[in-house]
XYZ file of C-alpha atoms in Angstrom:
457
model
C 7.600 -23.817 52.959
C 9.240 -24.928 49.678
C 6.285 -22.861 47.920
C 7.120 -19.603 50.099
C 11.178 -20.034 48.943
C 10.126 -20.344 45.413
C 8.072 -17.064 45.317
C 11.119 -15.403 47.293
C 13.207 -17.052 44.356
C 11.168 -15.688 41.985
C 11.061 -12.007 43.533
C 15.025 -12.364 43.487
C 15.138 -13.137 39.954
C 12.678 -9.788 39.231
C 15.113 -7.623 41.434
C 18.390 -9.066 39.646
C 17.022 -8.125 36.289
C 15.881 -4.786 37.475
C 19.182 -4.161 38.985
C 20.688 -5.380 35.820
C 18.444 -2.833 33.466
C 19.348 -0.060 35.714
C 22.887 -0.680 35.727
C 23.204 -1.343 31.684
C 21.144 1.990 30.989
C 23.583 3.723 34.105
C 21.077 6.457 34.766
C 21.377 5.774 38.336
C 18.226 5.711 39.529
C 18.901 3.327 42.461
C 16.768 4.680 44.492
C 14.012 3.454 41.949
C 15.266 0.322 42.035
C 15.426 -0.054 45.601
C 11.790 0.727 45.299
C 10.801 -2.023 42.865
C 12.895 -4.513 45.506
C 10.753 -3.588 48.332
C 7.288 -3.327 46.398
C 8.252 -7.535 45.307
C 9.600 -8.445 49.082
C 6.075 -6.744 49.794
C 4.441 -8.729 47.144
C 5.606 -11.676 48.589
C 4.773 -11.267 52.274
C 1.489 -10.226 50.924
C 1.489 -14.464 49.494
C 2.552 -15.362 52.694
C 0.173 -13.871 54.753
C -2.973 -14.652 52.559
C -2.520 -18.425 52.534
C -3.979 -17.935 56.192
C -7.588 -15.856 54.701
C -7.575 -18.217 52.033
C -7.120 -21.675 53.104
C -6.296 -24.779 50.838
C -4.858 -22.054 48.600
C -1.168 -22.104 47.409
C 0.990 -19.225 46.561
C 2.701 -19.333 42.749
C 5.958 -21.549 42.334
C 8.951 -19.688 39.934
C 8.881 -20.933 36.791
C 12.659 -21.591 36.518
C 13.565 -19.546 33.571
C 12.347 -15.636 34.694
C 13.091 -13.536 31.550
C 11.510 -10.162 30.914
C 8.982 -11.696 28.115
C 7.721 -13.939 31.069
C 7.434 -11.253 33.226
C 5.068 -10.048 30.705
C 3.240 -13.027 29.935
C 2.339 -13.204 33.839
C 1.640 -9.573 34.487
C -1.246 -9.923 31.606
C -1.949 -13.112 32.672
C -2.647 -11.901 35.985
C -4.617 -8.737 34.821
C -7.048 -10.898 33.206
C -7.751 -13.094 36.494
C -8.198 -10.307 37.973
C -12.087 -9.944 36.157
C -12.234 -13.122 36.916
C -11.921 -13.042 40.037
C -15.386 -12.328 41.336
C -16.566 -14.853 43.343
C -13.133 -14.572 45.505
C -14.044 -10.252 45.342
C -17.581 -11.213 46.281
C -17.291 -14.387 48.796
C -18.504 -12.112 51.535
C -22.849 -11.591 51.185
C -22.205 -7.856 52.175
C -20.406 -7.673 48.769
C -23.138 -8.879 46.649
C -25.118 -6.043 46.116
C -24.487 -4.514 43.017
C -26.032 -0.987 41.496
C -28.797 -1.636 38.897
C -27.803 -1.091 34.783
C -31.011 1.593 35.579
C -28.821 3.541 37.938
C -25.769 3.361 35.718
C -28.236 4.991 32.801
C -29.714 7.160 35.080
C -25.965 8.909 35.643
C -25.452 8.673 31.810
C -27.925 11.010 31.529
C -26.943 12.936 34.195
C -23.646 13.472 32.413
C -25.238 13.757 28.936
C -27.406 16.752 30.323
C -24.566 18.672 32.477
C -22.806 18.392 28.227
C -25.850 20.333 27.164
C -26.294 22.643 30.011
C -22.710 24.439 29.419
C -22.634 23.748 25.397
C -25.728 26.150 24.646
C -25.680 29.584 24.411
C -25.989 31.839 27.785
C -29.479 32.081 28.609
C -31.601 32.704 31.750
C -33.238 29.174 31.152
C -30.039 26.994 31.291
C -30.807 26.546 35.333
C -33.710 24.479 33.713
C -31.322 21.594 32.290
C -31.204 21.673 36.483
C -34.099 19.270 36.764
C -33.781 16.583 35.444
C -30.223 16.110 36.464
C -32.006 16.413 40.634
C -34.760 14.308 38.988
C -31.900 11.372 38.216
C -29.830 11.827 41.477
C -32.444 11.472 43.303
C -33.475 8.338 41.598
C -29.993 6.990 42.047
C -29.460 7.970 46.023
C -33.072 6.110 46.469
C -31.909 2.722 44.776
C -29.567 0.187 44.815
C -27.198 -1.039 48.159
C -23.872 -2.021 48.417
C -20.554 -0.708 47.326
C -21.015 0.096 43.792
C -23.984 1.820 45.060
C -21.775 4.054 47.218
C -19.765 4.608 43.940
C -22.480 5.704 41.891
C -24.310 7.922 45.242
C -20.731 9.778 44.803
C -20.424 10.545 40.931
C -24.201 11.460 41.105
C -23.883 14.302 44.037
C -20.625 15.360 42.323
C -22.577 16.089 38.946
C -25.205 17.430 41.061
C -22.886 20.114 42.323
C -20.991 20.065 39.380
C -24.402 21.167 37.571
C -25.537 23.839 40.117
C -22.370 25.579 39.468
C -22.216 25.553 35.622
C -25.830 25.915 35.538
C -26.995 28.456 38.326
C -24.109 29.951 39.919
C -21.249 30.532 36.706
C -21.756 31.883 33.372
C -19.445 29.230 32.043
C -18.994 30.361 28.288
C -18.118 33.819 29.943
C -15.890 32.894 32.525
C -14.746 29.185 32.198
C -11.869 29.362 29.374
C -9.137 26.674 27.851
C -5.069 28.235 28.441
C -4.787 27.555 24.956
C -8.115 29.492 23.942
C -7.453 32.480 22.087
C -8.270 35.972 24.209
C -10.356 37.002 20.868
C -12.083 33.849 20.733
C -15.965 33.393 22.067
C -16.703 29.888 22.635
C -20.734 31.124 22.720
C -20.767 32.081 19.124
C -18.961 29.114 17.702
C -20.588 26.257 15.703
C -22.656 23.879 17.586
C -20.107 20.952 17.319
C -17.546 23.238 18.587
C -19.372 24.152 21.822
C -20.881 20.359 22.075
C -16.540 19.816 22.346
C -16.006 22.545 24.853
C -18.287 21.231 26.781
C -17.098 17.761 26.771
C -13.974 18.780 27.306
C -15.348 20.629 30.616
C -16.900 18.218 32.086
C -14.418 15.654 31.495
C -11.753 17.577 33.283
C -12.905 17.765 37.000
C -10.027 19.030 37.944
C -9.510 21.559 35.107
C -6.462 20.432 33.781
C -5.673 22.746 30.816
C -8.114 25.337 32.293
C -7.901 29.030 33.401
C -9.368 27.511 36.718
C -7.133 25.204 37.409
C -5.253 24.334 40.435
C -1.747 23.762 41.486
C -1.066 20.070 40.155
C 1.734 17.417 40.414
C 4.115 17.609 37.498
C 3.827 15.478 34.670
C 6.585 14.371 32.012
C 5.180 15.439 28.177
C 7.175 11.589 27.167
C 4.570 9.218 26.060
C 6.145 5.947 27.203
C 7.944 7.576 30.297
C 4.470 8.428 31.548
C 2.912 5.021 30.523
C 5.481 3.444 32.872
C 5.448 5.363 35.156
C 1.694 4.991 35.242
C 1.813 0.989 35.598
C 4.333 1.966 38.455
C 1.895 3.454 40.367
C -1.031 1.306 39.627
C 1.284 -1.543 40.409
C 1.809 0.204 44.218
C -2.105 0.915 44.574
C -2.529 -2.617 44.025
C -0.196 -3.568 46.654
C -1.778 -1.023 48.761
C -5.420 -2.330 48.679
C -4.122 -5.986 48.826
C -2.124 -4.771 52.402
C -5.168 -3.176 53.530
C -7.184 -6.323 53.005
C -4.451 -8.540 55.001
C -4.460 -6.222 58.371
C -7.966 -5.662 58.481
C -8.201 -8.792 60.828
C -6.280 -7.585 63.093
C -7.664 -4.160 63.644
C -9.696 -6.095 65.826
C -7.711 -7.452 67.859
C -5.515 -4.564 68.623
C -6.651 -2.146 71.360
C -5.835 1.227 72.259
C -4.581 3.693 70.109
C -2.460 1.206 68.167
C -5.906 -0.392 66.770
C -7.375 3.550 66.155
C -3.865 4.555 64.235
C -4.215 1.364 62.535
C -7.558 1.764 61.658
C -7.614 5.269 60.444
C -4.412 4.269 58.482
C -7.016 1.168 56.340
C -9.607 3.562 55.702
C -6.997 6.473 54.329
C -4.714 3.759 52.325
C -8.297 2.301 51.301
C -9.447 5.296 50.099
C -6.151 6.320 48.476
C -5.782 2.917 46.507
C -8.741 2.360 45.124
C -9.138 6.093 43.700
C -5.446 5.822 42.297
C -6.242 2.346 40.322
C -8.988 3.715 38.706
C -7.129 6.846 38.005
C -4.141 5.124 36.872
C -5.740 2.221 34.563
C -7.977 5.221 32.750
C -5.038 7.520 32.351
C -3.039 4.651 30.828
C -5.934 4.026 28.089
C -6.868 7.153 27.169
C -2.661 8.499 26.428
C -1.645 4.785 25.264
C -4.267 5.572 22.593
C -3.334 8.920 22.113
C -6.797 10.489 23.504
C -5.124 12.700 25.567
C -1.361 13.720 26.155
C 0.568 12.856 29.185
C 0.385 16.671 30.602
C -3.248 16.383 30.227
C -3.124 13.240 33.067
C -0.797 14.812 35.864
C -0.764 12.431 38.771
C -4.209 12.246 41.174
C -1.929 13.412 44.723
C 0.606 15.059 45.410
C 3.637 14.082 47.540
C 3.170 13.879 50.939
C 6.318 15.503 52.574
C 4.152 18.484 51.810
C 0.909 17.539 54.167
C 2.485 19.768 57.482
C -0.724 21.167 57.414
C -4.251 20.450 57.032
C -4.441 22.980 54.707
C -1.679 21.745 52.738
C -2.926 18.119 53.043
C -6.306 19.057 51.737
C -5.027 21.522 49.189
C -2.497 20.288 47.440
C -1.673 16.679 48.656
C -4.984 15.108 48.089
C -6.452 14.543 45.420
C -8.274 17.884 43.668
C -11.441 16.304 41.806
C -14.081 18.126 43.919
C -12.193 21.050 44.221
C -14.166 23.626 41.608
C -17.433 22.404 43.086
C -16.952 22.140 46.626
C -15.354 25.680 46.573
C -17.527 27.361 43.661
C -20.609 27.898 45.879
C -18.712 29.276 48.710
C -17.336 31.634 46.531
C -20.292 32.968 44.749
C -21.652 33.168 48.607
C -18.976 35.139 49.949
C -18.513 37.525 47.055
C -22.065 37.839 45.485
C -24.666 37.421 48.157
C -22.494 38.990 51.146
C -20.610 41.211 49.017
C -17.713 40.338 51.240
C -13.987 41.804 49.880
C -11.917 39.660 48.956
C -9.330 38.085 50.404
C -11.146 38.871 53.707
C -10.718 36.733 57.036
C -14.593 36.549 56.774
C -14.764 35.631 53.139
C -12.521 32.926 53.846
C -14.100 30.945 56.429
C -17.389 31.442 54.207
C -15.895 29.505 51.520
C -13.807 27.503 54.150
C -17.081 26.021 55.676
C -18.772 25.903 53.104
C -16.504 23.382 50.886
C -15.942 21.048 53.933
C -19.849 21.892 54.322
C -19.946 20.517 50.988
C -17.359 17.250 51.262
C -19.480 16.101 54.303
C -22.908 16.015 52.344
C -21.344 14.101 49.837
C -19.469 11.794 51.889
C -22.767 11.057 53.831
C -24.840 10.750 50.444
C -22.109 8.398 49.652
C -22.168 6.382 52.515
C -26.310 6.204 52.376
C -25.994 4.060 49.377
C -23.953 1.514 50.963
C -25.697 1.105 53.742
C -29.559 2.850 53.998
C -28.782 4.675 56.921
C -27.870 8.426 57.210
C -24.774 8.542 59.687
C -24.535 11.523 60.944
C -21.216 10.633 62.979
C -20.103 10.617 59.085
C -20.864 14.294 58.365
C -19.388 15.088 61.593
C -15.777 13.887 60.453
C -15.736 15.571 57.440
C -17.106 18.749 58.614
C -14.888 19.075 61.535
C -11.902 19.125 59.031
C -12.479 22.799 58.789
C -12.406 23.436 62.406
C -8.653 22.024 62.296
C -7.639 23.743 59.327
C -9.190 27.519 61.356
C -7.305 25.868 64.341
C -4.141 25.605 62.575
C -4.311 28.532 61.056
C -4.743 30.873 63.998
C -1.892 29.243 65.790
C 0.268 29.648 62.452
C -0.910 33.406 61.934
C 0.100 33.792 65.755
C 3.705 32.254 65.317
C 4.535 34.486 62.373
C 3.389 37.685 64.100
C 5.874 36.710 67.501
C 8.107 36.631 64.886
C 8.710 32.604 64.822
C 10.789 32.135 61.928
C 9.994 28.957 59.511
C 12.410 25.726 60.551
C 12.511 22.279 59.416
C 11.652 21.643 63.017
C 8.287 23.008 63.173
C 7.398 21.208 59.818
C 8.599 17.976 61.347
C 5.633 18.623 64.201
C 3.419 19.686 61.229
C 3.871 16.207 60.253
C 2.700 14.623 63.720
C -0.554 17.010 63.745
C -1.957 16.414 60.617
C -1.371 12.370 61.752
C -2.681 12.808 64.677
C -6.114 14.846 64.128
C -6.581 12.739 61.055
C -6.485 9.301 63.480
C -9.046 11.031 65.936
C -10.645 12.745 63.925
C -11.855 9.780 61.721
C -12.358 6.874 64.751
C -16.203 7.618 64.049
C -15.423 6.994 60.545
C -13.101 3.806 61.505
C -16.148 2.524 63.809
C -18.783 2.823 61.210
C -16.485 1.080 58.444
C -15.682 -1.908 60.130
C -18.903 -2.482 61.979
C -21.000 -2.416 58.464
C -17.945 -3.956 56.513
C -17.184 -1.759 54.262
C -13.799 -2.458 54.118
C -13.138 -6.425 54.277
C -10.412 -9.010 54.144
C -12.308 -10.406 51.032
C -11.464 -6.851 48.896
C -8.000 -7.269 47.961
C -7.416 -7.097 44.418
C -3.799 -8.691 43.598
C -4.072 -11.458 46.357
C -7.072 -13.115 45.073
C -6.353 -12.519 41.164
C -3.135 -14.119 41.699
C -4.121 -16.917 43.833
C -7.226 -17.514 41.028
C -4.172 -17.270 38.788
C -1.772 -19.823 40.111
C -4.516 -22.400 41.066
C -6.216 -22.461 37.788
C-alpha cells in the first residue's frame, strides 16, 4: 500500500508541474492539462491493477525530488526497457512465433519492385514487374505463424493491391501527380534519379499526403517542435491504451451478456487503434525530428471521433485512410471502365462501395491466416458486412432528407449510438475468434511490463 501512495505521489508531483508550466506560459490550455492529469491517474491505476497479472512484481516508488530533467531521465529510461522487455511481451507460447528474416526480405523486395514498376517509363510491359511481387506474397502468406506474421500477411496484400493498381489498372506517370508538381512538368521524361524519387515518394505516401489524390486529412501544425510534442502526446495515450486493453482482457471473460460483447468489441477496436497509432506516431517523430519530412507531410493517422455519426463518416474520414487508394482504385476502374457506368451514379457507387469493403475483408482474412493457419471465414463476413450498414444507413438518410427532416444535433446524437451499436454486433464473430486463438492477451501490454522491467531492475 505504501508503494501504491508513492506512485500516486509521484503522479501528483507530474500534474503540479504541468499545472505550473501551463499557468507560467498562461496560454490557457486547461483543458490540456486536465488531460495530462487523467492520462497519469490512468497510469497509475494501470500499476495498480497489474501487480495482480504480474505477481511478486512491485510498482515504482517516487524518487523524492521530481524535477522536469528527471522526468526525462525516466521517460528514456523507460523507452529503452521497453526492447527489453521481451520475455515479459513473449511469456505467453502463443507469442513466440516470430516471422522469418526470409519473409521480412521477401517484402523488401516487394517494395523495391512496386519503386520500379511506377519509376519507368509508361509501357504495356510494366504489368510484368506484377510477378514477382504475387511470386513474394505468396511466399510470405505461406510462411511463418504468429503475430508478426499477421503483420507482415498485411503489408504484403497491401503492396499486392497497391501494385495491381499502379501497375495494371493506373497509368501513374499520367495521372498520379505531386500539388507542388508543375502543370508543364512530365515526370515520364525526367532523369532516371528523378523518377526513381517520384516513385519513392509514391509509394511511401499510402495515403497520398501531398498528392492530387489525396483525401480529406486531420490538420497538422507546419511548427517543428509543436508537432514533435504533440506527437509524444499521442504516442504517450496509445501506450496507455494498449496497456488498458491488456488489463481488462481477463475479465471479458467473466462478464456475460452484452456488457462482455460491448466490452469485447471495445479491446479489439482500442487494440487495433493503439497499436497502429504507436507505430505511426514513433515513425512520424523520427523521420520530422530529423528533418526527413515536414510536419504537414505527417498529419495525424484518425480523425476525431465526434465526427463517426455514420458509418460512412466513421470509415471515411475518422479512421485511419492507409488503404484507401487501393481498396477504392479497383472499384473505380470497375465501375467507370469495364461497366461504363456515369458517374456519380447510385449504381457506380455501390460498385465501388462493395468492392472496397470487398477488398478490406480479403485482406483482413489474409491477415488473420498468418496468425493462425486457418481461413476464417466468420472474419470476411465482418468486414464485408460493413457495406451493408453503410447502404443501410444511407437509404434511411436519403429517405429523411426527402420527408424533409431537417439536420439536428439530435439525430447526430443517435448517429452516435448506431455506429456503436452495429460496430459491437457486428464484430462479436471477430471478438469470438480473437480471444479464443489469443490474439489479444493480458501478456501484450507495452508500458506495464517495460515499466515494471524498469523499476525491478
Amino acid at each position: 500500500m505504501t508503494c501504491m501512495c508513492d506512485v500516486r505521489t509521484f503522479g501528483r508531483d507530474v500534474t503540479s508541474l504541468l499545472i505550473e508550466y501551463q499557468r507560467e506560459r498562461g496560454n490557457g490550455n486547461g483543458a490540456r492539462t486536465k488531460a495530462f492529469h487523467n492520462l497519469i491517474c490512468a497510469g497509475n491505476a494501470a500499476l495498480q491493477l497489474n501487480t495482480c497479472f504480474y505477481p511478486g512484481q512491485t510498482p515504482p516508488q517516487a524518487s523524492g525530488d521530481v524535477n522536469v530533467f528527471s522526468l526525462v531521465a525516466i521517460v528514456g529510461r523507460c523507452v529503452a526497457a521497453m526492447g527489453q522487455a521481451s520475455t515479459f511481451y513473449h511469456s505467453d507460447p502463443r507469442l513466440a512465433t516470430a516471422a522469418s528474416l526470409n519473409t521480412w526480405l521477401a517484402l523488401l523486395g516487394m517494395f523495391t519492385a512496386l519503386i520500379l514498376s511506377v519509376s519507368v517509363r509508361p509501357c504495356r510491359f510494366r504489368c510484368l514487374f506484377l510477378l514477382p511481387v504475387l511470386f513474394l506474397a505468396t511466399y510470405i502468406v505461406c510462411h511463418g505463424e504468429g503475430p508478426q506474421a499477421m503483420v507482415a500477411n498485411i503489408i504484403a496484400s497491401d503492396l499486392v493491391l497497391r501494385s495491381v493498381d499502379f501497375m495494371v489498372l493506373t497509368d501513374v506517370q499520367r495521372i498520379l501527380r505531386r500539388k507542388a508538381q508543375p502543370k508543364d512538368e512530365d515526370i515520364s521524361t525526367a532523369a532516371v534519379l528523378q523518377r526513381l524519387r517520384w516513385g519513392f515518394s509514391l509509394i511511401c505516401s499510402p495515403r497520398g499526403v501531398g498528392w492530387t489524390h489525396e483525401p480529406m486529412l486531420p490538420p497538422t501544425t507546419p511548427h517543428r517542435t509543436r508537432f514533435l510534442l504533440k506527437q509524444m502526446f499521442r504516442v504517450v495515450c496509445c501506450i496507455v491504451m494498449s496497456d488498458m486493453v491488456a488489463i481488462l482482457v481477463p475479465y471479458h471473460a467473466v462478464i456475460s451478456s452484452w456488457s462482455g460483447a460491448a466490452l469485447g468489441a471495445g479491446l479489439i477496436g482500442l487494440s487495433a487503434y493503439s497499436s497502429l497509432g504507436m507505430a505511426y506516431g514513433f515513425l512520424t517523430i523520427v523521420v520530422v525530428g530529423i528533418g526527413l519530412w515536414r510536419p504537414e507531410e505527417c498529419p495525424w493517422m484518425y480523425g476525431h471521433l465526434r465526427g463517426a455519426y455514420t458509418y460512412r463518416r466513421f470509415w471515411g474520414l475518422v479512421w485511419h485512410q492507409v488503404f484507401r487508394r487501393p481498396f477504392t482504385s479497383p472499384g473505380r476502374y470497375l465501375s467507370r471502365k469495364v461497366l461504363k457506368l456515369p458517374r456519380g451514379s447510385y449504381a457506380s457507387s455501390l460498385i465501388q462501395l462493395y468492392t472496397a469493403f470487398f477488398l478490406s475483408a480479403s485482406l483482413h482474412l489474409v491477415m488473420i491466416y498468418g496468425g493462425v493457419k486457418t481461413w476464417e471465414l466468420d472474419v470476411f463476413v465482418v468486414f464485408f458486412a460493413q457495406a451493408g450498414i453503410v447502404t443501410l444507413e444511407t437509404v434511411i438518410i436519403s429517405l429523411g432528407q426527402r420527408l424533409g427532416i431537417p439536420d439536428h444535433q439530435a439525430w447526430r446524437c443517435a448517429g452516435y449510438i448506431w455506429v456503436a451499436g452495429c460496430g459491437v454486433v457486428l464484430t462479436q464473430p471477430l471478438v469470438r475468434f480473437a480471444f479464443r486463438e489469443g490474439l489479444i492477451l493480458p501478456t501484450m501490454g507495452c508500458a506495464n511490463t517495460a515499466l515494471l522491467r524498469y523499476w525491478c531492475s
